Amino acid sequence: MFKSKKITLERQMRMRKKLLKTIISSLMTVAITAFPVYDQTPGLAVWVTYE
């Protein structure tokens, strides 16, 4: 009983880590693809250079 419970817990942790990695990688992809758009906007480009 206890042993099987531990296995499911480990599996859940692995699933969560996988999910986190997927979310982070997709966010990074969005950030990378969205950045050229910021570059094209004059106001934001100025704000980035003076920051």
PDB file of C-alpha atoms in Angstrom:
ATOM      1  CA  MET A   1       0.000   0.000   0.000  1.00  0.00           C
ATOM      2  CA  PHE A   2       2.597   2.524   1.108  1.00  0.00           C
ATOM      3  CA  LYS A   3       5.052   1.547  -1.634  1.00  0.00           C
ATOM      4  CA  SER A   4       2.542   2.084  -4.434  1.00  0.00           C
ATOM      5  CA  LYS A   5       1.596   5.452  -2.950  1.00  0.00           C
ATOM      6  CA  LYS A   6       5.227   6.570  -3.081  1.00  0.00           C
ATOM      7  CA  ILE A   7       5.536   5.559  -6.731  1.00  0.00           C
ATOM      8  CA  THR A   8       2.498   7.620  -7.713  1.00  0.00           C
ATOM      9  CA  LEU A   9       3.884  10.608  -5.794  1.00  0.00           C
ATOM     10  CA  GLU A  10       7.201  10.379  -7.647  1.00  0.00           C
ATOM     11  CA  ARG A  11       5.328  10.103 -10.921  1.00  0.00           C
ATOM     12  CA  GLN A  12       3.322  13.226 -10.069  1.00  0.00           C
ATOM     13  CA  MET A  13       6.508  15.148  -9.292  1.00  0.00           C
ATOM     14  CA  ARG A  14       8.005  14.073 -12.606  1.00  0.00           C
ATOM     15  CA  MET A  15       4.853  15.164 -14.418  1.00  0.00           C
ATOM     16  CA  ARG A  16       4.954  18.560 -12.714  1.00  0.00           C
ATOM     17  CA  LYS A  17       8.592  19.084 -13.639  1.00  0.00           C
ATOM     18  CA  LYS A  18       7.787  18.164 -17.231  1.00  0.00           C
ATOM     19  CA  LEU A  19       4.859  20.583 -17.237  1.00  0.00           C
ATOM     20  CA  LEU A  20       6.994  23.384 -15.792  1.00  0.00           C
ATOM     21  CA  LYS A  21       9.672  22.816 -18.423  1.00  0.00           C
ATOM     22  CA  THR A  22       7.043  22.905 -21.169  1.00  0.00           C
ATOM     23  CA  ILE A  23       5.528  26.125 -19.830  1.00  0.00           C
ATOM     24  CA  ILE A  24       8.926  27.816 -19.437  1.00  0.00           C
ATOM     25  CA  SER A  25      10.104  26.815 -22.916  1.00  0.00           C
ATOM     26  CA  SER A  26       6.871  28.038 -24.497  1.00  0.00           C
ATOM     27  CA  LEU A  27       7.152  31.340 -22.613  1.00  0.00           C
ATOM     28  CA  MET A  28      10.733  31.737 -23.821  1.00  0.00           C
ATOM     29  CA  THR A  29       9.617  31.052 -27.394  1.00  0.00           C
ATOM     30  CA  VAL A  30       6.902  33.698 -27.083  1.00  0.00           C
ATOM     31  CA  ALA A  31       9.401  36.189 -25.637  1.00  0.00           C
ATOM     32  CA  ILE A  32      11.898  35.549 -28.442  1.00  0.00           C
ATOM     33  CA  THR A  33       9.283  35.833 -31.190  1.00  0.00           C
ATOM     34  CA  ALA A  34       7.704  38.945 -29.636  1.00  0.00           C
ATOM     35  CA  PHE A  35      10.994  40.834 -29.204  1.00  0.00           C
ATOM     36  CA  PRO A  36      11.397  41.956 -32.859  1.00  0.00           C
ATOM     37  CA  VAL A  37       7.931  43.523 -32.566  1.00  0.00           C
ATOM     38  CA  TYR A  38       9.182  45.629 -29.642  1.00  0.00           C
ATOM     39  CA  ASP A  39      12.199  46.613 -31.734  1.00  0.00           C
ATOM     40  CA  GLN A  40       9.948  47.941 -34.503  1.00  0.00           C
ATOM     41  CA  THR A  41       7.930  50.123 -32.113  1.00  0.00           C
ATOM     42  CA  PRO A  42       9.819  53.465 -31.825  1.00  0.00           C
ATOM     43  CA  GLY A  43       8.573  54.351 -28.325  1.00  0.00           C
ATOM     44  CA  LEU A  44       9.513  51.005 -26.845  1.00  0.00           C
ATOM     45  CA  ALA A  45      12.854  50.952 -28.655  1.00  0.00           C
ATOM     46  CA  VAL A  46      13.706  54.353 -27.149  1.00  0.00           C
ATOM     47  CA  TRP A  47      12.561  53.174 -23.699  1.00  0.00           C
ATOM     48  CA  VAL A  48      14.750  50.069 -23.986  1.00  0.00           C
ATOM     49  CA  THR A  49      17.844  52.056 -25.012  1.00  0.00           C
ATOM     50  CA  TYR A  50      17.485  54.636 -22.222  1.00  0.00           C
ATOM     51  CA  GLU A  51      16.701  52.039 -19.540  1.00  0.00           C
TER      52      GLU A  51
END
